[in-house]
Amino acid sequence: MSEVPAELRYTKTHEWVRDNGDGTLTVGITDHAQEALGDIVFVETPEAGRQVDAEETCAVVESVKAASDIYAPLGGEILEANAALTDTPDAINTSPYEEGWIFRLAPGDPDALEGLLDAAAYEQIAEDEA
Amino acid sequence: MGLRTPLFSEHERLGARLVPFGGWEMPLHYGSQLDEHHAVRRGAGMFDVSHMRPLDIEGPDAAAFLRHLLANDVAKLQAPGKALYSCMLNQEGGVVDDLIVYARGAGRYRIVVNAATADKDVAWMQAQRGSFEVGIRRRDDLAMIAIQGPEARARTEPLLPPEVREPAMMLQPFFAADGQGWFVGRTGYSGEDGFEIILPGEETAGLWRALHAAGVRPCGLGARDTLRLEAGMNLYGQDMDETVGPLESGLEWTIAWEPAERGFVGREALVRLRDDPRRREFVGLLLSGRGILRSHQQVSVAGVPMGQTTSGGFSPTLGRSIALARVVRGLGTNCEVDIRGKLVPARVVEPPFVRHGRARVQL
C-alpha cells in the first residue's frame, strides 16, 4: 500500500500539494503515481515566473516506461522548480513527498486549496486504480 | 486475463508488476527496471521467456523447406548446434516474424518465434509447406529461461544436468547443446554473454529458484527492452513488421542473397527494393539535448521531415536517451527529433550503442 500523508492535499491526476503557510504551495506526484510510472529518468520542470491555469500541463515526468504530464493543481505563478531533479530525477521514486518535489506555486486564489481532495478521498482513488 | 507461464507463481512471489504482453501475463519488473538492467550489464540476470514458442521442424525435407521459407540460409548451419537469426518474409518482402533457428543434425531443426505471432507463424509455415516432407510441431510443453550477463554462464554451470553441462560450457557464441531434455543455447537478446535454456515446463521453477539462490537477479520485460535497444537489436512489430522488411530495418545482413538460385519467399520483392533509390535506411540516434526519445517521433533536418523513430527510450548504461529510426538515405550526422512538440537535437550513430557492458558510441 502506498503512502498518502494526511496533511497534504491531492488531485485526481495524482499530484500532491503542500500548504507552506506563507501563501505558497509545493507540488509533486504521489507515492502511488511514482510506483505506477516505474523508474523516473527525466523531469522537465516549469520556468519560474510562468503563469499557469488550474489543470494546465506545467511539467513532464518521464519514466523508463512512458511520459506523463504533470498538471498545475491551482492557477497561479510558478515561483521555483526543483533544480536537483535535473541530475537526480529518481528522487521522485525514492522520496516523492520530500526531495522529489517538482515546483512551488503562488496560487491566485489561496482559498481554492480547500477544493482539492483530502488524503482520505485521494486514497480511495488510488485504491480503485490499484 | 492472459496466458500464464510455468513461472507465474514465482513472479507473484517475487512481487513482480505483471502486464499483458502478446496474450500472456508477464513481469514488467520486480521493483526497479534500472537495477535489473545494470545487473545484466555487470553480473547476471534471468528472464522468463516461456511466452516465446519453440517449434520443431523435422523431416527428410526440413532443410529444403527452411531454405524456401527463410530469408537467411540454413545451409550455413553445417556444424551441429549452430544457430542462425533470420526473418520469415511474406511475398511482398515484409516480415511475418523474426526468429532463431538451431540445427540439430539429420533433418532436425528447432525454431524459436515470438509470443504474439506464434499462431500466425505456424499457420504461415503450414501454408508454405506444399509438398515438402516435413513436420511442424509446436512445443507448448516447453518453457524457456534466458540467463544473461558477464557472470551468467558461470552461475548457471553447476545447475545444468550432468549430461549437458560440459557441452554447454564448451559452446561458442550462437551454438546450442542438447541433453536430458534440456536445450542450452549460447544466445540472447541483451548484448551480453549468456544462455537461453529451453526445458520441460515442470522443471522450470526448480531452475529459476536455483538460479535466484545463485545470485542471478530476476529481470522483467522492461529491462529486456532497454537491454536489446542498447544492443541495437530489433523488436518485431515495432522496428519491422509485415509492411516493412529487412532492407529498411537494418537487417540486410540476415538476407542470404547467395546462392542466387535459392528462391526463398519474398526474394523477388527484396531484389526490387534493393535497387530502389528511395529505399530508407535504419540508423541509431543519440539524443544530444534533454528529453527521452520514444517510438513514432518525427526525425527532421532543417525542418524537413526525414523519417521516424521506431524504438526509443532511456539508455541506463549511457545515461542518455537513444532510439532506432527509419529515415531517408543520406541523413547526415545531425538531426532533430520532435519530442512532444519540441525539436531536440540528436546525433546519427551506428548501432549497437552498447555491447558487453561497454559504450560503443562516442558520447
Short mmCIF file of C-alpha atoms in Angstrom, two decimals:
data_model
loop_
_atom_site.label_atom_id
_atom_site.label_comp_id
_atom_site.label_asym_id
_atom_site.label_seq_id
_atom_site.Cartn_x
_atom_site.Cartn_y
_atom_site.Cartn_z
CA MET A 1 0.00 0.00 0.00
CA SER A 2 1.40 3.38 -0.98
CA GLU A 3 1.91 6.27 1.39
CA VAL A 4 -0.66 9.13 1.49
CA PRO A 5 0.36 11.76 4.08
CA ALA A 6 -2.69 13.14 5.93
CA GLU A 7 -1.51 16.77 5.98
CA LEU A 8 -1.36 17.14 2.18
CA ARG A 9 -3.99 17.92 -0.44
CA TYR A 10 -4.32 15.94 -3.68
CA THR A 11 -5.65 15.99 -7.23
CA LYS A 12 -7.37 13.27 -9.24
CA THR A 13 -4.33 13.35 -11.56
CA HIS A 14 -2.03 12.23 -8.71
CA GLU A 15 -0.33 15.49 -7.76
CA TRP A 16 0.13 16.27 -4.05
CA VAL A 17 0.02 19.85 -2.73
CA ARG A 18 1.63 21.12 0.48
CA ASP A 19 0.47 24.40 2.02
CA ASN A 20 3.69 26.08 3.13
CA GLY A 21 1.73 28.52 5.30
CA ASP A 22 3.29 31.58 3.66
CA GLY A 23 0.93 31.87 0.70
CA THR A 24 2.94 29.39 -1.36
CA LEU A 25 2.30 25.76 -2.28
CA THR A 26 4.73 22.94 -3.08
CA VAL A 27 3.66 20.37 -5.67
CA GLY A 28 4.87 16.87 -6.52
CA ILE A 29 3.48 13.49 -7.55
CA THR A 30 2.22 10.88 -5.12
CA ASP A 31 3.85 7.68 -3.99
CA HIS A 32 1.12 5.78 -5.85
CA ALA A 33 1.94 7.69 -9.06
CA GLN A 34 5.70 7.13 -8.90
CA GLU A 35 5.15 3.45 -8.25
CA ALA A 36 2.88 3.13 -11.27
CA LEU A 37 5.35 5.02 -13.50
CA GLY A 38 8.41 2.98 -12.55
CA ASP A 39 11.98 4.33 -12.53
CA ILE A 40 11.93 8.03 -13.39
CA VAL A 41 14.75 9.11 -15.71
CA PHE A 42 13.88 12.65 -16.79
CA VAL A 43 11.85 15.59 -15.49
CA GLU A 44 11.00 18.72 -17.44
CA THR A 45 10.23 21.45 -14.93
CA PRO A 46 8.42 24.78 -15.47
CA GLU A 47 10.24 28.12 -15.53
CA ALA A 48 9.92 30.50 -12.61
CA GLY A 49 7.58 33.37 -13.31
CA ARG A 50 5.29 31.41 -15.60
CA GLN A 51 1.56 31.96 -15.08
CA VAL A 52 -0.45 28.77 -15.14
CA ASP A 53 -4.14 27.92 -15.05
CA ALA A 54 -5.56 25.16 -12.90
CA GLU A 55 -5.18 21.79 -14.67
CA GLU A 56 -2.70 23.23 -17.18
CA THR A 57 0.25 20.98 -18.10
CA CYS A 58 3.30 22.51 -16.49
CA ALA A 59 5.83 19.68 -16.14
CA VAL A 60 6.61 16.30 -17.67
CA VAL A 61 7.86 13.27 -15.80
CA GLU A 62 9.40 10.55 -17.97
CA SER A 63 9.96 7.07 -16.63
CA VAL A 64 11.62 4.11 -18.29
CA LYS A 65 8.11 3.26 -19.46
CA ALA A 66 6.36 6.45 -20.58
CA ALA A 67 5.99 10.22 -20.36
CA SER A 68 3.39 11.71 -18.02
CA ASP A 69 2.07 15.25 -17.87
CA ILE A 70 2.02 16.99 -14.52
CA TYR A 71 -0.82 19.48 -14.06
CA ALA A 72 -1.00 22.68 -12.03
CA PRO A 73 -3.36 21.90 -9.14
CA LEU A 74 -4.46 25.55 -8.97
CA GLY A 75 -3.96 28.65 -11.10
CA GLY A 76 -1.12 30.98 -10.16
CA GLU A 77 2.53 31.83 -10.67
CA ILE A 78 5.38 29.33 -10.70
CA LEU A 79 7.92 30.52 -8.12
CA GLU A 80 10.62 27.91 -8.41
CA ALA A 81 11.29 24.42 -9.78
CA ASN A 82 13.32 21.69 -8.13
CA ALA A 83 16.66 22.05 -9.94
CA ALA A 84 18.04 18.91 -8.28
CA LEU A 85 15.72 16.78 -10.42
CA THR A 86 17.91 17.50 -13.46
CA ASP A 87 20.65 15.28 -12.05
CA THR A 88 18.60 13.07 -9.74
CA PRO A 89 15.17 12.53 -11.30
CA ASP A 90 14.93 9.30 -9.28
CA ALA A 91 14.39 11.44 -6.14
CA ILE A 92 10.73 11.25 -7.15
CA ASN A 93 10.90 7.47 -6.74
CA THR A 94 12.86 7.43 -3.51
CA SER A 95 11.31 10.48 -1.79
CA PRO A 96 8.13 11.54 -3.58
CA TYR A 97 6.92 13.88 -0.79
CA GLU A 98 10.24 15.48 0.21
CA GLU A 99 13.28 15.55 -2.09
CA GLY A 100 11.14 14.69 -5.09
CA TRP A 101 9.05 17.90 -5.04
CA ILE A 102 8.65 19.38 -8.52
CA PHE A 103 7.68 23.07 -8.23
CA ARG A 104 6.45 25.82 -5.92
CA LEU A 105 3.41 27.87 -6.80
CA ALA A 106 1.84 31.14 -5.58
CA PRO A 107 -1.87 30.47 -6.09
CA GLY A 108 -4.06 33.27 -7.44
CA ASP A 109 -6.82 32.24 -5.04
CA PRO A 110 -5.39 30.61 -1.88
CA ASP A 111 -8.89 29.53 -0.77
CA ALA A 112 -9.16 27.27 -3.82
CA LEU A 113 -6.87 24.86 -1.97
CA GLU A 114 -9.92 23.76 0.01
CA GLY A 115 -11.46 22.49 -3.24
CA LEU A 116 -8.73 19.85 -3.67
CA LEU A 117 -9.01 16.28 -2.40
CA ASP A 118 -8.06 15.40 1.15
CA ALA A 119 -5.95 12.33 1.95
CA ALA A 120 -8.94 10.04 2.51
CA ALA A 121 -10.56 10.96 -0.81
CA TYR A 122 -7.29 10.51 -2.70
CA GLU A 123 -6.58 7.21 -1.01
CA GLN A 124 -9.89 5.95 -2.37
CA ILE A 125 -8.93 6.99 -5.91
CA ALA A 126 -5.52 5.34 -5.64
CA GLU A 127 -7.09 2.16 -4.27
CA ASP A 128 -9.65 1.99 -7.07
CA GLU A 129 -6.83 2.14 -9.62
CA ALA A 130 -4.62 -0.43 -7.97
CA MET B 1 -6.56 -12.48 -18.15
CA GLY B 2 -3.65 -13.67 -20.23
CA LEU B 3 -1.87 -16.98 -20.53
CA ARG B 4 0.49 -17.88 -17.71
CA THR B 5 3.94 -19.44 -17.93
CA PRO B 6 5.05 -22.21 -15.53
CA LEU B 7 6.87 -19.43 -13.62
CA PHE B 8 3.80 -17.31 -12.94
CA SER B 9 3.63 -18.09 -9.23
CA GLU B 10 7.38 -17.38 -8.92
CA HIS B 11 6.79 -13.90 -10.36
CA GLU B 12 3.94 -13.28 -7.93
CA ARG B 13 6.03 -14.47 -5.03
CA LEU B 14 8.83 -12.09 -6.06
CA GLY B 15 6.40 -9.15 -6.17
CA ALA B 16 6.57 -8.62 -9.93
CA ARG B 17 4.49 -5.96 -11.61
CA LEU B 18 2.61 -8.08 -14.15
CA VAL B 19 1.45 -6.73 -17.51
CA PRO B 20 -0.28 -8.19 -20.57
CA PHE B 21 2.20 -8.98 -23.36
CA GLY B 22 1.44 -10.83 -26.58
CA GLY B 23 -1.51 -12.61 -24.97
CA TRP B 24 0.49 -13.52 -21.84
CA GLU B 25 0.66 -12.15 -18.32
CA MET B 26 4.34 -11.31 -17.92
CA PRO B 27 6.57 -9.50 -15.39
CA LEU B 28 7.42 -5.90 -16.35
CA HIS B 29 9.82 -5.54 -13.43
CA TYR B 30 10.31 -6.78 -9.88
CA GLY B 31 10.85 -3.35 -8.30
CA SER B 32 13.40 -1.43 -10.33
CA GLN B 33 13.84 -1.84 -14.06
CA LEU B 34 17.06 0.21 -13.93
CA ASP B 35 18.64 -2.05 -11.29
CA GLU B 36 17.66 -5.11 -13.32
CA HIS B 37 19.24 -3.59 -16.43
CA HIS B 38 22.51 -2.90 -14.60
CA ALA B 39 22.52 -6.40 -13.09
CA VAL B 40 22.65 -7.86 -16.61
CA ARG B 41 25.40 -5.48 -17.77
CA ARG B 42 27.52 -6.06 -14.66
CA GLY B 43 26.64 -9.50 -13.26
CA ALA B 44 23.83 -11.84 -14.18
CA GLY B 45 20.09 -11.53 -14.70
CA MET B 46 17.40 -14.00 -15.72
CA PHE B 47 14.25 -13.60 -17.78
CA ASP B 48 11.20 -15.78 -18.07
CA VAL B 49 10.82 -16.02 -21.85
CA SER B 50 8.48 -19.00 -21.77
CA HIS B 51 5.95 -16.99 -23.78
CA MET B 52 8.23 -17.40 -26.78
CA ARG B 53 7.40 -20.53 -28.74
CA PRO B 54 9.79 -23.33 -29.73
CA LEU B 55 8.79 -25.16 -32.91
CA ASP B 56 10.43 -28.39 -34.03
CA ILE B 57 10.83 -28.67 -37.78
CA GLU B 58 11.75 -32.23 -38.67
CA GLY B 59 11.71 -34.50 -41.69
CA PRO B 60 13.69 -35.50 -44.78
CA ASP B 61 12.87 -32.16 -46.46
CA ALA B 62 13.37 -29.96 -43.37
CA ALA B 63 16.46 -28.20 -44.76
CA ALA B 64 14.90 -27.68 -48.19
CA PHE B 65 11.71 -26.37 -46.59
CA LEU B 66 13.56 -23.86 -44.40
CA ARG B 67 15.70 -22.74 -47.36
CA HIS B 68 12.41 -21.93 -49.09
CA LEU B 69 10.79 -20.35 -46.02
CA LEU B 70 13.55 -18.13 -44.58
CA ALA B 71 15.50 -15.14 -45.92
CA ASN B 72 18.66 -16.39 -44.25
CA ASP B 73 20.03 -19.74 -45.42
CA VAL B 74 20.09 -22.79 -43.12
CA ALA B 75 22.68 -24.28 -45.48
CA LYS B 76 25.11 -22.12 -43.45
CA LEU B 77 24.39 -24.38 -40.47
CA GLN B 78 27.00 -27.04 -41.22
CA ALA B 79 28.20 -27.55 -37.67
CA PRO B 80 25.77 -29.33 -35.33
CA GLY B 81 24.12 -27.00 -32.82
CA LYS B 82 24.80 -23.87 -34.87
CA ALA B 83 22.17 -21.12 -34.67
CA LEU B 84 21.03 -18.60 -37.25
CA TYR B 85 18.94 -15.44 -36.92
CA SER B 86 16.51 -14.93 -39.79
CA CYS B 87 13.42 -13.13 -40.97
CA MET B 88 10.47 -15.11 -42.31
CA LEU B 89 9.04 -12.96 -45.10
CA ASN B 90 5.76 -12.67 -46.93
CA GLN B 91 5.64 -12.41 -50.74
CA GLU B 92 5.83 -8.60 -50.53
CA GLY B 93 9.11 -8.79 -48.61
CA GLY B 94 7.51 -7.75 -45.30
CA VAL B 95 8.37 -9.63 -42.12
CA VAL B 96 5.93 -12.30 -40.87
CA ASP B 97 8.26 -12.80 -37.89
CA ASP B 98 11.91 -12.83 -36.91
CA LEU B 99 13.28 -15.99 -35.34
CA ILE B 100 16.26 -18.09 -34.39
CA VAL B 101 16.76 -21.47 -35.99
CA TYR B 102 19.08 -24.07 -34.48
CA ALA B 103 20.40 -27.05 -36.44
CA ARG B 104 20.20 -30.34 -34.51
CA GLY B 105 21.54 -32.64 -37.21
CA ALA B 106 19.87 -35.21 -39.51
CA GLY B 107 16.95 -33.10 -40.74
CA ARG B 108 16.09 -31.74 -37.32
CA TYR B 109 15.77 -28.04 -36.58
CA ARG B 110 14.39 -26.06 -33.68
CA ILE B 111 12.97 -22.58 -34.25
CA VAL B 112 12.02 -20.05 -31.58
CA VAL B 113 9.40 -17.50 -32.60
CA ASN B 114 7.77 -14.51 -30.88
CA ALA B 115 4.85 -14.96 -28.47
CA ALA B 116 2.28 -12.72 -30.10
CA THR B 117 2.94 -14.12 -33.58
CA ALA B 118 3.22 -17.86 -32.80
CA ASP B 119 -0.23 -18.87 -34.09
CA LYS B 120 0.16 -16.77 -37.22
CA ASP B 121 3.67 -18.15 -37.80
CA VAL B 122 2.57 -21.78 -37.61
CA ALA B 123 -0.33 -21.12 -40.00
CA TRP B 124 2.06 -19.40 -42.39
CA MET B 125 4.53 -22.27 -42.25
CA GLN B 126 1.76 -24.81 -42.87
CA ALA B 127 0.63 -22.78 -45.88
CA GLN B 128 4.18 -22.72 -47.29
CA ARG B 129 4.78 -26.41 -46.71
CA GLY B 130 3.36 -27.58 -50.05
CA SER B 131 4.85 -30.94 -50.98
CA PHE B 132 7.87 -30.71 -48.64
CA GLU B 133 8.08 -33.78 -46.46
CA VAL B 134 8.39 -32.06 -43.10
CA GLY B 135 6.62 -31.88 -39.76
CA ILE B 136 5.97 -28.62 -37.89
CA ARG B 137 5.44 -29.28 -34.20
CA ARG B 138 4.60 -26.66 -31.58
CA ARG B 139 6.36 -27.37 -28.33
CA ASP B 140 3.82 -25.95 -25.90
CA ASP B 141 5.21 -28.39 -23.33
CA LEU B 142 8.49 -26.49 -23.14
CA ALA B 143 9.40 -23.34 -21.24
CA MET B 144 12.39 -21.04 -21.55
CA ILE B 145 14.67 -19.04 -19.25
CA ALA B 146 17.30 -16.61 -20.55
CA ILE B 147 20.30 -16.02 -18.27
CA GLN B 148 22.33 -13.03 -19.42
CA GLY B 149 25.34 -11.07 -18.24
CA PRO B 150 29.11 -11.43 -17.83
CA GLU B 151 28.61 -13.88 -14.93
CA ALA B 152 25.60 -15.69 -16.42
CA ARG B 153 27.34 -18.81 -17.73
CA ALA B 154 29.48 -19.36 -14.64
CA ARG B 155 26.49 -19.11 -12.31
CA THR B 156 24.40 -21.43 -14.49
CA GLU B 157 27.06 -24.10 -14.95
CA PRO B 158 26.58 -26.03 -11.68
CA LEU B 159 22.81 -26.11 -12.23
CA LEU B 160 22.91 -27.82 -15.63
CA PRO B 161 22.17 -31.57 -15.81
CA PRO B 162 25.46 -33.52 -15.90
CA GLU B 163 24.92 -34.78 -19.43
CA VAL B 164 24.64 -31.28 -20.93
CA ARG B 165 26.96 -29.38 -18.58
CA GLU B 166 30.27 -29.87 -20.33
CA PRO B 167 28.93 -29.47 -23.89
CA ALA B 168 27.11 -26.30 -22.80
CA MET B 169 30.23 -24.79 -21.25
CA MET B 170 32.23 -25.59 -24.41
CA LEU B 171 29.77 -23.79 -26.69
CA GLN B 172 30.95 -21.00 -28.94
CA PRO B 173 28.58 -17.98 -29.19
CA PHE B 174 25.49 -18.77 -31.27
CA PHE B 175 25.65 -22.53 -30.76
CA ALA B 176 23.42 -24.83 -28.73
CA ALA B 177 23.74 -28.20 -26.98
CA ASP B 178 21.11 -30.86 -26.21
CA GLY B 179 20.88 -33.27 -23.33
CA GLN B 180 18.47 -34.82 -20.80
CA GLY B 181 15.57 -32.92 -22.37
CA TRP B 182 17.32 -29.58 -21.92
CA PHE B 183 18.35 -27.42 -24.86
CA VAL B 184 21.01 -24.88 -23.97
CA GLY B 185 21.88 -22.11 -26.45
CA ARG B 186 24.67 -19.58 -26.02
CA THR B 187 22.37 -16.90 -27.39
CA GLY B 188 20.38 -13.96 -26.08
CA TYR B 189 18.76 -10.59 -26.56
CA SER B 190 20.80 -8.34 -24.31
CA GLY B 191 24.19 -7.72 -25.93
CA GLU B 192 25.83 -9.76 -23.16
CA ASP B 193 27.12 -13.30 -22.97
CA GLY B 194 24.76 -15.93 -21.56
CA PHE B 195 22.45 -18.85 -22.15
CA GLU B 196 18.91 -19.37 -23.29
CA ILE B 197 17.66 -22.65 -21.86
CA ILE B 198 14.63 -24.45 -23.27
CA LEU B 199 13.42 -27.15 -20.88
CA PRO B 200 10.32 -29.11 -19.85
CA GLY B 201 7.73 -26.82 -18.24
CA GLU B 202 7.66 -28.79 -14.99
CA GLU B 203 11.43 -28.40 -14.44
CA THR B 204 11.40 -24.63 -14.96
CA ALA B 205 10.52 -23.43 -11.45
CA GLY B 206 13.32 -25.56 -9.97
CA LEU B 207 15.92 -23.99 -12.25
CA TRP B 208 14.52 -20.49 -11.63
CA ARG B 209 14.78 -20.87 -7.86
CA ALA B 210 18.26 -22.36 -8.05
CA LEU B 211 19.43 -19.51 -10.27
CA HIS B 212 17.93 -17.00 -7.84
CA ALA B 213 19.73 -18.69 -4.95
CA ALA B 214 22.95 -18.49 -7.01
CA GLY B 215 22.63 -14.69 -7.15
CA VAL B 216 21.06 -14.32 -10.58
CA ARG B 217 18.64 -11.39 -10.49
CA PRO B 218 15.09 -11.81 -11.84
CA CYS B 219 14.53 -9.26 -14.63
CA GLY B 220 11.32 -8.24 -16.40
CA LEU B 221 10.31 -7.24 -19.88
CA GLY B 222 11.19 -3.60 -19.14
CA ALA B 223 14.89 -4.34 -18.70
CA ARG B 224 14.75 -6.79 -21.60
CA ASP B 225 13.60 -3.92 -23.83
CA THR B 226 16.25 -1.37 -22.73
CA LEU B 227 18.97 -4.03 -22.98
CA ARG B 228 18.02 -5.05 -26.52
CA LEU B 229 17.68 -1.40 -27.55
CA GLU B 230 21.20 -0.59 -26.30
CA ALA B 231 22.42 -3.71 -28.12
CA GLY B 232 20.82 -2.40 -31.33
CA MET B 233 18.57 -5.45 -31.67
CA ASN B 234 15.23 -5.15 -33.40
CA LEU B 235 11.85 -5.77 -31.81
CA TYR B 236 9.27 -7.38 -34.07
CA GLY B 237 6.10 -5.33 -34.51
CA GLN B 238 7.92 -2.14 -33.61
CA ASP B 239 11.10 -1.92 -35.72
CA MET B 240 9.79 -4.11 -38.55
CA ASP B 241 6.52 -5.81 -39.40
CA GLU B 242 4.52 -7.25 -42.30
CA THR B 243 4.72 -3.94 -44.17
CA VAL B 244 8.41 -3.14 -43.57
CA GLY B 245 11.09 -5.65 -44.46
CA PRO B 246 14.70 -6.34 -43.51
CA LEU B 247 16.27 -3.92 -46.03
CA GLU B 248 14.69 -0.97 -44.25
CA SER B 249 15.16 -2.34 -40.72
CA GLY B 250 18.92 -2.71 -40.52
CA LEU B 251 18.65 -6.44 -41.20
CA GLU B 252 20.23 -6.68 -44.66
CA TRP B 253 23.00 -8.78 -43.05
CA THR B 254 20.43 -11.52 -42.39
CA ILE B 255 19.48 -11.90 -46.06
CA ALA B 256 21.40 -14.67 -47.81
CA TRP B 257 21.46 -13.40 -51.42
CA GLU B 258 23.80 -16.21 -52.48
CA PRO B 259 23.27 -18.70 -54.00
CA ALA B 260 21.21 -16.63 -56.44
CA GLU B 261 19.11 -19.65 -57.45
CA ARG B 262 17.65 -20.09 -53.94
CA GLY B 263 14.15 -18.71 -54.45
CA PHE B 264 13.05 -18.04 -50.84
CA VAL B 265 9.67 -16.45 -50.11
CA GLY B 266 9.89 -12.69 -50.57
CA ARG B 267 13.10 -12.74 -52.57
CA GLU B 268 11.71 -11.00 -55.67
CA ALA B 269 10.26 -8.16 -53.63
CA LEU B 270 13.57 -7.71 -51.80
CA VAL B 271 15.54 -7.59 -55.05
CA ARG B 272 13.23 -4.86 -56.38
CA LEU B 273 13.60 -2.78 -53.21
CA ARG B 274 17.37 -3.37 -53.01
CA ASP B 275 17.85 -1.44 -56.23
CA ASP B 276 15.30 1.27 -55.41
CA PRO B 277 16.99 4.61 -54.63
CA ARG B 278 14.03 5.58 -52.44
CA ARG B 279 14.77 2.75 -50.03
CA ARG B 280 15.04 4.05 -46.46
CA GLU B 281 17.83 3.21 -44.06
CA PHE B 282 17.82 2.22 -40.42
CA VAL B 283 20.01 4.21 -38.04
CA GLY B 284 20.67 4.79 -34.38
CA LEU B 285 20.05 8.16 -32.73
CA LEU B 286 21.77 9.53 -29.64
CA LEU B 287 19.89 12.46 -28.15
CA SER B 288 22.17 15.47 -27.58
CA GLY B 289 19.51 17.67 -26.00
CA ARG B 290 17.32 16.97 -22.98
CA GLY B 291 14.41 14.58 -23.06
CA ILE B 292 13.53 10.97 -23.79
CA LEU B 293 13.12 9.52 -27.27
CA ARG B 294 10.13 7.22 -27.81
CA SER B 295 8.81 5.34 -30.83
CA HIS B 296 6.88 7.17 -33.59
CA GLN B 297 8.59 10.54 -33.16
CA GLN B 298 9.37 12.54 -36.28
CA VAL B 299 13.01 12.95 -37.35
CA SER B 300 13.85 16.07 -39.37
CA VAL B 301 16.80 18.06 -40.68
CA ALA B 302 16.43 21.84 -41.03
CA GLY B 303 12.68 21.49 -40.77
CA VAL B 304 12.40 18.84 -43.50
CA PRO B 305 10.82 15.54 -42.33
CA MET B 306 13.26 12.67 -42.85
CA GLY B 307 11.62 9.74 -41.10
CA GLN B 308 10.53 8.32 -37.76
CA THR B 309 11.87 6.66 -34.66
CA THR B 310 10.75 3.02 -34.36
CA SER B 311 12.03 2.30 -30.83
CA GLY B 312 13.27 4.77 -28.26
CA GLY B 313 13.99 5.11 -24.60
CA PHE B 314 16.46 5.91 -21.87
CA SER B 315 19.76 4.04 -22.02
CA PRO B 316 20.70 3.20 -18.43
CA THR B 317 24.27 2.32 -19.44
CA LEU B 318 24.90 5.56 -21.33
CA GLY B 319 22.74 7.76 -19.10
CA ARG B 320 21.31 9.25 -22.29
CA SER B 321 18.33 8.71 -24.50
CA ILE B 322 18.70 6.58 -27.62
CA ALA B 323 16.50 5.41 -30.47
CA LEU B 324 16.35 3.34 -33.62
CA ALA B 325 14.91 5.22 -36.59
CA ARG B 326 13.89 4.62 -40.19
CA VAL B 327 14.95 7.60 -42.30
CA VAL B 328 15.67 8.64 -45.89
CA ARG B 329 19.13 7.67 -47.05
CA GLY B 330 22.00 10.08 -46.52
CA LEU B 331 20.54 11.74 -43.45
CA GLY B 332 23.94 13.07 -42.35
CA THR B 333 25.24 13.15 -38.80
CA ASN B 334 22.86 15.59 -37.13
CA CYS B 335 19.09 15.81 -36.97
CA GLU B 336 16.25 16.90 -34.75
CA VAL B 337 13.53 14.82 -33.17
CA ASP B 338 10.07 16.12 -32.37
CA ILE B 339 9.57 15.25 -28.70
CA ARG B 340 6.08 16.29 -27.69
CA GLY B 341 6.14 19.39 -29.89
CA LYS B 342 9.74 20.40 -29.17
CA LEU B 343 12.59 19.91 -31.65
CA VAL B 344 15.50 18.35 -29.78
CA PRO B 345 18.92 17.83 -31.43
CA ALA B 346 20.21 14.28 -31.90
CA ARG B 347 23.25 12.64 -33.49
CA VAL B 348 23.05 9.83 -36.02
CA VAL B 349 25.12 6.83 -34.90
CA GLU B 350 25.62 3.25 -35.96
CA PRO B 351 24.12 0.67 -33.56
CA PRO B 352 24.91 -1.12 -31.31
CA PHE B 353 25.06 1.54 -28.61
CA VAL B 354 26.39 -0.90 -26.00
CA ARG B 355 27.96 -4.35 -26.18
CA HIS B 356 29.46 -6.44 -23.39
CA GLY B 357 28.99 -3.73 -20.80
CA ARG B 358 30.76 -1.04 -22.80
CA ALA B 359 29.58 2.01 -24.72
CA ARG B 360 30.10 1.57 -28.45
CA VAL B 361 29.17 5.11 -29.44
CA GLN B 362 31.01 8.35 -28.67
CA LEU B 363 29.00 10.33 -26.10
#
